[in-house]
Coordinates of C-alpha atoms and ligand atoms in Angstrom, one line a residue:
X1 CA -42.8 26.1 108.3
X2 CA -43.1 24.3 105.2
X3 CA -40.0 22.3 103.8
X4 CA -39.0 24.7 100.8
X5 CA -38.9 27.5 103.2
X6 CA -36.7 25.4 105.8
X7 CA -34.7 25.0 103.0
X8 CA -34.2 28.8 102.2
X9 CA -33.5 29.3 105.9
X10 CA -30.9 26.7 106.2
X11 CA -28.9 28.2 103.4
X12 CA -29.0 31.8 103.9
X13 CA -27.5 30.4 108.0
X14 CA -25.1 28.4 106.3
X15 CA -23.7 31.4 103.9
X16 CA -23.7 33.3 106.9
X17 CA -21.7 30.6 108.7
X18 CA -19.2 30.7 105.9
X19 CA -18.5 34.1 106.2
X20 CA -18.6 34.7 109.7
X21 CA -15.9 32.1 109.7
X22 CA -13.7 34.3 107.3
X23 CA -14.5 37.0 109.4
X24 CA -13.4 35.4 112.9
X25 CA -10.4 34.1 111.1
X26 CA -9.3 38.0 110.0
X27 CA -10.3 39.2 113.3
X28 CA -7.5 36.6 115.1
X29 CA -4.8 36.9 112.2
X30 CA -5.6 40.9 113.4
X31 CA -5.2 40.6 117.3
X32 CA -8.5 42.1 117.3
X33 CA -10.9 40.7 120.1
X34 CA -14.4 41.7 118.4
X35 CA -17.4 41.5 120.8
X36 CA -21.0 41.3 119.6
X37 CA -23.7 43.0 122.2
X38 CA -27.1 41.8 122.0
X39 CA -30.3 42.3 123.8
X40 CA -34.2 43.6 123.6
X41 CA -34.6 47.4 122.4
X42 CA -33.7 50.0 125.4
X43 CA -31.6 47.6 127.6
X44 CA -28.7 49.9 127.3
X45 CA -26.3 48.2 124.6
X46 CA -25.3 51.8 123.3
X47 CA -24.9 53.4 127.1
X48 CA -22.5 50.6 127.6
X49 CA -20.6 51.1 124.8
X50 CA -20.5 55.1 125.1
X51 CA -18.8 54.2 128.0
X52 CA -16.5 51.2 127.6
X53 CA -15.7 53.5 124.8
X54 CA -14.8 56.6 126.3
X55 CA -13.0 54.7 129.3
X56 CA -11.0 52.3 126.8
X57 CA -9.8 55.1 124.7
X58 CA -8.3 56.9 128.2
X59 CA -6.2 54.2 128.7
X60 CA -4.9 54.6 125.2
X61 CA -6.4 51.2 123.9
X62 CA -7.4 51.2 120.2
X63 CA -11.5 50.7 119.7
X64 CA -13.3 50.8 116.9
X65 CA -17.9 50.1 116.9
X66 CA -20.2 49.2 114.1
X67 CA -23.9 49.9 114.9
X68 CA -26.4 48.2 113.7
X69 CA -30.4 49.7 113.5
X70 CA -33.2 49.8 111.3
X71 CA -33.2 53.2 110.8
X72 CA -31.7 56.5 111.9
X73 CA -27.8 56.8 112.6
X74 CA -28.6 58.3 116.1
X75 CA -26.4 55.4 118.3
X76 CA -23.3 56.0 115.9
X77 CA -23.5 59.7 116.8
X78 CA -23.6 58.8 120.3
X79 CA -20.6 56.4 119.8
X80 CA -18.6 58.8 117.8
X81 CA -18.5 61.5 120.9
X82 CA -16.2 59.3 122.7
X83 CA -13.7 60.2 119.5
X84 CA -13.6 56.9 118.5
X85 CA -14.2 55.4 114.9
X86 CA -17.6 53.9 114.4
X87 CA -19.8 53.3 111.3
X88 CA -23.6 53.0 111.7
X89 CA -25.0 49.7 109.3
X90 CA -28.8 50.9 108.7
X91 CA -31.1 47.8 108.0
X92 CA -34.1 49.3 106.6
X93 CA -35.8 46.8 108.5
X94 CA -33.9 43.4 108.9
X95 CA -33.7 42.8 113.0
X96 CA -30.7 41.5 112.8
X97 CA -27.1 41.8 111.8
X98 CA -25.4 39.3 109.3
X99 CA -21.6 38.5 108.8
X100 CA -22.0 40.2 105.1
X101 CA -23.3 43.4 106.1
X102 CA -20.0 43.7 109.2
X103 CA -17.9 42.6 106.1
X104 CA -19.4 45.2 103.6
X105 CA -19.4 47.9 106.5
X106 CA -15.6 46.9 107.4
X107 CA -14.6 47.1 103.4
X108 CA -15.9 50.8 103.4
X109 CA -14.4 51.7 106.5
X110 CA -10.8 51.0 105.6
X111 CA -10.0 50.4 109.5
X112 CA -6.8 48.5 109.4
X113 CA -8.0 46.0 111.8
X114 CA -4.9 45.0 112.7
X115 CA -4.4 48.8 114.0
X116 CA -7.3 47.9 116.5
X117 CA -7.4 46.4 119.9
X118 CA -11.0 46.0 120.2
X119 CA -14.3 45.8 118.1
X120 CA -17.5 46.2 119.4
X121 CA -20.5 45.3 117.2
X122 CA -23.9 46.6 118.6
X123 CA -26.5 44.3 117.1
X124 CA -30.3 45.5 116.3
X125 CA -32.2 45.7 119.4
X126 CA -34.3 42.1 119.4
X127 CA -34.7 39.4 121.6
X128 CA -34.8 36.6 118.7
X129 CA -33.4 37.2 115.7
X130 CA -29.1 37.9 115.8
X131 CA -29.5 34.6 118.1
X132 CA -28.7 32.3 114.8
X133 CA -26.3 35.1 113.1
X134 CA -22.8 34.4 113.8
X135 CA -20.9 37.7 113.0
X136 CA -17.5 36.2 113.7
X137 CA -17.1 37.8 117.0
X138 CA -15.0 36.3 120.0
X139 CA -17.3 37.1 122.6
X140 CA -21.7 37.3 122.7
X141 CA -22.2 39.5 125.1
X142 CA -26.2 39.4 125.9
X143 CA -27.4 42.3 127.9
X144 CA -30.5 42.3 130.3
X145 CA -32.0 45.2 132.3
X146 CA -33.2 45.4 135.8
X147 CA -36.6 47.0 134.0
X148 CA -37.0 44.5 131.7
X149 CA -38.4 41.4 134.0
X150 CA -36.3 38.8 135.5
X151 CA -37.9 36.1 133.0
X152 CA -36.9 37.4 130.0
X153 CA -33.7 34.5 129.6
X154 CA -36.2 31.6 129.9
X155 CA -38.5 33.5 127.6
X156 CA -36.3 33.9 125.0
X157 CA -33.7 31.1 125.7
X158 CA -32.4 31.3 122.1
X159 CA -30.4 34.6 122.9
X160 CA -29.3 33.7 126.1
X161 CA -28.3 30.4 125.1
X162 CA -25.7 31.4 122.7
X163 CA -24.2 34.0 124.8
X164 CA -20.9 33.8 126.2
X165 CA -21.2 36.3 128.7
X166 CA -24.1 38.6 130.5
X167 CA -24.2 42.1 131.7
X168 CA -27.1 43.1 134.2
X169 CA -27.5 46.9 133.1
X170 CA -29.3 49.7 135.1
X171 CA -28.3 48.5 138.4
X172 CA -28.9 51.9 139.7
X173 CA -32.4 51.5 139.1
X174 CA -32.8 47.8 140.7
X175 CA -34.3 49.1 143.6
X176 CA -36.7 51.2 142.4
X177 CA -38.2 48.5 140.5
X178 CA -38.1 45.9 143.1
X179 CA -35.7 43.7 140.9
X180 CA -35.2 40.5 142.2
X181 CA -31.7 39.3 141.6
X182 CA -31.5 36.0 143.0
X183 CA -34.5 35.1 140.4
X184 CA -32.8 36.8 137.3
X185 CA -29.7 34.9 138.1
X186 CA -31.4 31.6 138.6
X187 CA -32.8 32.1 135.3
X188 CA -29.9 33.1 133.5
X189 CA -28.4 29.7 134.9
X190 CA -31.3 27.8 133.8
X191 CA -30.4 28.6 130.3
X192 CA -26.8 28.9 129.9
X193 CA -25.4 27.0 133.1
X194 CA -22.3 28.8 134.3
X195 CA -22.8 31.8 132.5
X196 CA -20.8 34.6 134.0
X197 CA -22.7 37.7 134.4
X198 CA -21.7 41.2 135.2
X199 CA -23.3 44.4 137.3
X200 CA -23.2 47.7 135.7
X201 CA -24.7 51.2 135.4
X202 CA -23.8 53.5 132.8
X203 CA -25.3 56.3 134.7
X204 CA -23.1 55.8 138.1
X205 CA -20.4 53.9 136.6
X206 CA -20.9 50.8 139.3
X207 CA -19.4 47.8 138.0
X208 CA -17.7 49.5 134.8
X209 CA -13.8 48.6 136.2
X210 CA -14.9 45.3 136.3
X211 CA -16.5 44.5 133.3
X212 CA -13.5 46.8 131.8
X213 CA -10.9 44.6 133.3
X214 CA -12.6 41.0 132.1
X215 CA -12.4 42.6 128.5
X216 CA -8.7 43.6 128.9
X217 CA -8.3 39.6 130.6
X218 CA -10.1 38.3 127.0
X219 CA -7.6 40.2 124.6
X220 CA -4.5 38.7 126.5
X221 CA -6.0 35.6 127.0
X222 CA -7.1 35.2 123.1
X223 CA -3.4 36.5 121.7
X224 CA -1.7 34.5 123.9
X225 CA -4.3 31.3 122.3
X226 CA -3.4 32.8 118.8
X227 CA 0.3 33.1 119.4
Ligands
LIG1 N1 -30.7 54.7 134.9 C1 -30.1 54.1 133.9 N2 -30.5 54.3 132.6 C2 -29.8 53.8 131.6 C3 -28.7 53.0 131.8 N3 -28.2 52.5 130.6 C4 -29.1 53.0 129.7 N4 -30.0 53.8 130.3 C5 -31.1 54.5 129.6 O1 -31.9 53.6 128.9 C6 -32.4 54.1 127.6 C7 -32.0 53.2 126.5 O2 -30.5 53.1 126.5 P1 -29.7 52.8 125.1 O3 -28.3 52.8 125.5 O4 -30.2 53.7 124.0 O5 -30.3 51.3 124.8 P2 -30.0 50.4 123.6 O6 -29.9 49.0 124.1 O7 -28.7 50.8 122.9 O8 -31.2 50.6 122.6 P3 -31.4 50.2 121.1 O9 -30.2 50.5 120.4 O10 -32.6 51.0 120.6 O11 -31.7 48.7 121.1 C8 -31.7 55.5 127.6 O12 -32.7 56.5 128.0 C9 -30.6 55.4 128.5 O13 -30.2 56.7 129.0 C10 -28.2 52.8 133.1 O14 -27.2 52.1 133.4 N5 -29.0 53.4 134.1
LIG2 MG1 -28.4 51.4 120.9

Protein backbone atom coordinates (compact mmCIF):
# COMPACT_ATOMS: atom_id res chain seq x y z
CA UNK A 1 0.00 0.00 0.00
CA UNK A 2 1.54 3.10 -0.81
CA UNK A 3 1.74 5.81 2.05
CA UNK A 4 -0.93 8.37 0.73
CA UNK A 5 -3.37 5.54 0.61
CA UNK A 6 -2.32 4.31 4.29
CA UNK A 7 -3.02 7.69 5.04
CA UNK A 8 -6.73 7.75 3.64
CA UNK A 9 -7.24 4.45 5.41
CA UNK A 10 -6.17 5.61 8.77
CA UNK A 11 -8.51 8.44 8.68
CA UNK A 12 -11.61 7.16 7.36
CA UNK A 13 -10.87 4.20 10.78
CA UNK A 14 -10.23 7.03 12.92
CA UNK A 15 -13.65 8.95 11.95
CA UNK A 16 -15.24 5.75 12.35
CA UNK A 17 -13.66 5.33 15.84
CA UNK A 18 -15.01 8.73 16.79
CA UNK A 19 -18.37 7.91 16.09
CA UNK A 20 -18.59 4.56 17.18
CA UNK A 21 -17.51 6.00 20.46
CA UNK A 22 -20.60 8.41 20.45
CA UNK A 23 -22.55 5.60 19.52
CA UNK A 24 -21.34 3.11 22.45
CA UNK A 25 -21.73 6.03 24.66
CA UNK A 26 -25.79 6.53 23.65
CA UNK A 27 -26.11 2.85 23.63
CA UNK A 28 -24.99 2.72 27.78
CA UNK A 29 -26.64 6.16 28.75
CA UNK A 30 -29.82 3.91 26.85
CA UNK A 31 -29.42 0.57 28.92
CA UNK A 32 -29.32 -0.93 25.60
CA UNK A 33 -26.76 -3.94 25.28
CA UNK A 34 -26.23 -3.75 21.31
CA UNK A 35 -24.49 -6.89 19.80
CA UNK A 36 -22.76 -6.87 16.41
CA UNK A 37 -22.84 -10.56 14.52
CA UNK A 38 -20.22 -11.13 12.15
CA UNK A 39 -19.09 -13.97 9.99
CA UNK A 40 -18.54 -15.34 6.13
CA UNK A 41 -21.78 -15.25 3.79
CA UNK A 42 -24.34 -18.35 4.74
CA UNK A 43 -22.96 -19.13 8.33
CA UNK A 44 -26.44 -18.43 9.68
CA UNK A 45 -26.09 -14.75 11.22
CA UNK A 46 -29.84 -14.09 10.19
CA UNK A 47 -31.19 -17.82 11.35
CA UNK A 48 -29.85 -16.90 14.66
CA UNK A 49 -31.26 -13.82 14.92
CA UNK A 50 -34.87 -14.97 13.52
CA UNK A 51 -34.68 -16.85 16.49
CA UNK A 52 -33.12 -15.04 19.40
CA UNK A 53 -35.62 -12.70 18.01
CA UNK A 54 -38.69 -14.58 18.16
CA UNK A 55 -37.69 -16.32 21.56
CA UNK A 56 -36.58 -12.79 23.19
CA UNK A 57 -39.76 -11.13 22.24
CA UNK A 58 -41.84 -14.27 24.12
CA UNK A 59 -40.40 -13.38 27.17
CA UNK A 60 -41.54 -9.81 26.73
CA UNK A 61 -37.95 -8.34 26.28
CA UNK A 62 -37.67 -5.31 23.99
CA UNK A 63 -35.45 -6.06 20.59
CA UNK A 64 -34.86 -4.07 17.94
CA UNK A 65 -32.09 -5.47 14.44
CA UNK A 66 -30.51 -3.39 11.79
CA UNK A 67 -29.36 -5.50 8.73
CA UNK A 68 -26.78 -4.87 6.88
CA UNK A 69 -26.32 -6.24 2.92
CA UNK A 70 -25.25 -5.23 -0.30
CA UNK A 71 -28.28 -5.58 -1.89
CA UNK A 72 -31.79 -6.85 -1.51
CA UNK A 73 -33.87 -6.28 1.93
CA UNK A 74 -34.59 -10.05 2.00
CA UNK A 75 -32.87 -10.70 5.88
CA UNK A 76 -34.93 -7.59 7.21
CA UNK A 77 -38.09 -9.35 5.90
CA UNK A 78 -37.04 -12.38 7.63
CA UNK A 79 -36.29 -10.45 10.80
CA UNK A 80 -39.48 -8.54 10.77
CA UNK A 81 -41.76 -11.90 10.98
CA UNK A 82 -40.67 -12.33 14.50
CA UNK A 83 -42.82 -8.77 14.95
CA UNK A 84 -40.06 -7.05 15.95
CA UNK A 85 -38.63 -3.61 14.63
CA UNK A 86 -35.80 -3.88 12.22
CA UNK A 87 -34.48 -1.68 9.41
CA UNK A 88 -32.45 -3.20 6.56
CA UNK A 89 -29.01 -0.68 5.69
CA UNK A 90 -28.38 -1.67 1.83
CA UNK A 91 -24.63 -1.02 0.88
CA UNK A 92 -24.65 -1.04 -2.71
CA UNK A 93 -21.61 -2.82 -2.37
CA UNK A 94 -19.45 -1.74 0.71
CA UNK A 95 -18.65 -5.34 2.71
CA UNK A 96 -18.97 -3.87 5.68
CA UNK A 97 -20.88 -1.79 8.08
CA UNK A 98 -19.60 1.55 9.52
CA UNK A 99 -20.66 3.47 12.85
CA UNK A 100 -22.21 6.35 10.32
CA UNK A 101 -24.37 4.26 8.35
CA UNK A 102 -25.96 2.42 12.17
CA UNK A 103 -26.15 6.19 13.20
CA UNK A 104 -27.99 7.39 9.94
CA UNK A 105 -30.13 4.10 9.95
CA UNK A 106 -30.89 4.75 13.92
CA UNK A 107 -31.83 8.69 13.07
CA UNK A 108 -34.55 7.38 10.50
CA UNK A 109 -35.76 4.83 12.63
CA UNK A 110 -36.85 7.02 15.52
CA UNK A 111 -36.50 3.87 17.89
CA UNK A 112 -36.29 5.40 21.32
CA UNK A 113 -33.30 3.44 22.24
CA UNK A 114 -33.82 3.84 25.61
CA UNK A 115 -37.30 1.94 25.01
CA UNK A 116 -35.10 -1.11 23.96
CA UNK A 117 -33.43 -3.94 25.80
CA UNK A 118 -31.40 -5.25 23.13
CA UNK A 119 -29.89 -4.34 19.57
CA UNK A 120 -28.66 -6.64 17.32
CA UNK A 121 -26.67 -5.44 14.30
CA UNK A 122 -26.22 -8.10 11.54
CA UNK A 123 -23.10 -7.03 9.69
CA UNK A 124 -22.37 -7.86 5.75
CA UNK A 125 -21.52 -11.30 5.34
CA UNK A 126 -17.42 -11.18 5.04
CA UNK A 127 -14.67 -12.72 6.66
CA UNK A 128 -12.33 -9.46 6.56
CA UNK A 129 -13.75 -6.39 6.28
CA UNK A 130 -16.23 -5.28 9.57
CA UNK A 131 -13.01 -6.65 11.47
CA UNK A 132 -11.56 -2.91 11.71
CA UNK A 133 -15.21 -1.15 11.97
CA UNK A 134 -16.16 -0.60 15.39
CA UNK A 135 -19.98 0.01 15.33
CA UNK A 136 -20.17 0.81 19.06
CA UNK A 137 -21.60 -2.38 20.06
CA UNK A 138 -20.98 -4.12 23.60
CA UNK A 139 -20.48 -7.44 22.40
CA UNK A 140 -18.65 -8.98 18.71
CA UNK A 141 -20.26 -11.88 18.31
CA UNK A 142 -18.32 -13.90 15.35
CA UNK A 143 -20.16 -16.73 14.02
CA UNK A 144 -18.67 -20.00 12.37
CA UNK A 145 -20.34 -23.02 10.78
CA UNK A 146 -19.84 -26.60 11.09
CA UNK A 147 -19.83 -26.50 6.92
CA UNK A 148 -17.55 -23.93 6.62
CA UNK A 149 -13.97 -25.71 7.69
CA UNK A 150 -12.54 -25.87 10.99
CA UNK A 151 -9.62 -23.44 9.78
CA UNK A 152 -11.38 -20.68 8.90
CA UNK A 153 -10.31 -18.56 12.58
CA UNK A 154 -6.51 -19.04 11.75
CA UNK A 155 -7.34 -18.13 8.14
CA UNK A 156 -8.83 -15.13 8.80
CA UNK A 157 -7.45 -14.19 12.33
CA UNK A 158 -8.54 -10.50 11.94
CA UNK A 159 -12.27 -11.41 12.61
CA UNK A 160 -11.78 -13.82 15.13
CA UNK A 161 -9.39 -11.74 16.85
CA UNK A 162 -11.61 -8.97 17.66
CA UNK A 163 -14.52 -11.01 18.74
CA UNK A 164 -15.68 -11.14 22.13
CA UNK A 165 -17.60 -14.12 21.87
CA UNK A 166 -18.25 -17.22 19.24
CA UNK A 167 -21.20 -19.17 18.18
CA UNK A 168 -20.67 -22.64 16.40
CA UNK A 169 -23.94 -22.65 14.14
CA UNK A 170 -25.42 -25.73 12.29
CA UNK A 171 -24.66 -28.16 14.93
CA UNK A 172 -27.31 -30.28 13.59
CA UNK A 173 -25.37 -30.81 10.63
CA UNK A 174 -21.76 -31.57 12.42
CA UNK A 175 -22.12 -35.01 11.80
CA UNK A 176 -22.89 -35.22 8.46
CA UNK A 177 -19.95 -33.31 7.58
CA UNK A 178 -17.51 -35.07 9.72
CA UNK A 179 -16.85 -31.72 11.69
CA UNK A 180 -14.17 -32.03 13.90
CA UNK A 181 -14.75 -30.06 17.02
CA UNK A 182 -11.76 -30.49 18.99
CA UNK A 183 -9.77 -28.87 15.85
CA UNK A 184 -12.25 -25.91 15.42
CA UNK A 185 -11.90 -25.17 19.01
CA UNK A 186 -8.19 -25.43 19.15
CA UNK A 187 -8.21 -23.02 16.45
CA UNK A 188 -10.56 -20.59 17.76
CA UNK A 189 -8.15 -20.62 20.94
CA UNK A 190 -5.17 -20.09 18.86
CA UNK A 191 -6.47 -16.80 17.89
CA UNK A 192 -8.45 -15.37 20.62
CA UNK A 193 -7.21 -17.43 23.77
CA UNK A 194 -10.14 -17.84 26.11
CA UNK A 195 -12.64 -17.13 23.80
CA UNK A 196 -15.92 -18.46 24.90
CA UNK A 197 -17.86 -20.18 22.33
CA UNK A 198 -21.33 -21.42 22.06
CA UNK A 199 -23.33 -24.54 20.23
CA UNK A 200 -26.40 -23.83 18.36
CA UNK A 201 -28.80 -24.87 15.69
CA UNK A 202 -31.46 -22.72 14.50
CA UNK A 203 -33.16 -25.65 12.81
CA UNK A 204 -33.52 -27.87 16.16
CA UNK A 205 -33.10 -25.18 18.58
CA UNK A 206 -29.95 -27.11 20.53
CA UNK A 207 -28.06 -24.73 22.40
CA UNK A 208 -30.56 -21.62 21.94
CA UNK A 209 -31.45 -21.43 26.03
CA UNK A 210 -28.03 -21.15 26.51
CA UNK A 211 -26.75 -18.69 24.24
CA UNK A 212 -30.25 -16.91 25.26
CA UNK A 213 -29.37 -16.91 28.91
CA UNK A 214 -25.47 -15.54 28.48
CA UNK A 215 -27.27 -12.55 26.58
CA UNK A 216 -29.80 -11.95 29.42
CA UNK A 217 -26.36 -12.45 31.96
CA UNK A 218 -24.59 -9.46 29.58
CA UNK A 219 -27.55 -6.89 29.92
CA UNK A 220 -27.54 -7.24 33.80
CA UNK A 221 -24.07 -7.47 34.05
CA UNK A 222 -23.46 -4.20 31.75
CA UNK A 223 -26.35 -2.03 33.76
CA UNK A 224 -25.19 -2.99 36.83
CA UNK A 225 -21.35 -1.62 35.31
CA UNK A 226 -23.27 1.51 34.05
CA UNK A 227 -25.19 2.07 37.29
N1 LIG B 1 -29.20 -27.13 9.07
C1 LIG B 1 -29.08 -25.86 9.43
N2 LIG B 1 -29.15 -24.89 8.49
C2 LIG B 1 -29.03 -23.61 8.89
C3 LIG B 1 -28.82 -23.24 10.24
N3 LIG B 1 -28.71 -21.90 10.30
C4 LIG B 1 -28.83 -21.44 9.04
N4 LIG B 1 -29.03 -22.47 8.18
C5 LIG B 1 -29.23 -22.37 6.74
O1 LIG B 1 -28.06 -21.78 6.16
C6 LIG B 1 -28.42 -20.91 5.08
C7 LIG B 1 -27.86 -19.51 5.35
O2 LIG B 1 -28.44 -19.00 6.54
P1 LIG B 1 -28.59 -17.43 6.79
O3 LIG B 1 -29.21 -17.28 8.13
O4 LIG B 1 -29.27 -16.79 5.63
O5 LIG B 1 -27.07 -16.99 6.82
P2 LIG B 1 -26.45 -15.52 6.97
O6 LIG B 1 -25.19 -15.65 7.75
O7 LIG B 1 -27.48 -14.60 7.51
O8 LIG B 1 -26.12 -15.13 5.46
P3 LIG B 1 -25.79 -13.67 4.86
O9 LIG B 1 -26.72 -12.69 5.47
O10 LIG B 1 -26.00 -13.84 3.40
O11 LIG B 1 -24.35 -13.40 5.20
C8 LIG B 1 -29.96 -20.95 5.02
O12 LIG B 1 -30.33 -21.87 4.02
C9 LIG B 1 -30.36 -21.42 6.39
O13 LIG B 1 -31.60 -22.09 6.40
C10 LIG B 1 -28.77 -24.28 11.21
O14 LIG B 1 -28.58 -24.07 12.42
N5 LIG B 1 -28.90 -25.56 10.75
MG1 LIG C 1 -28.20 -12.82 6.78
Amino acid sequence: MTPRLLHLKQNVLEKNDRLANGLRLRFRQAGVLVLNLVSSPGTGKTALLESTLARMRARGLRVAALVGDLATENDARRLARSGAPVRQIVTDGICHLEAEMIETHLAASRWPLAELDFLFIENVGNLVCPSGYDLGEDLRVVLLSVTEGEDKPVKYPSLFNTADVAVLTKIDLAEAVDFDRAAAYANLQAVRPGLRVFETSAKTGQGLEAWLAFLLEARTQRLAETS
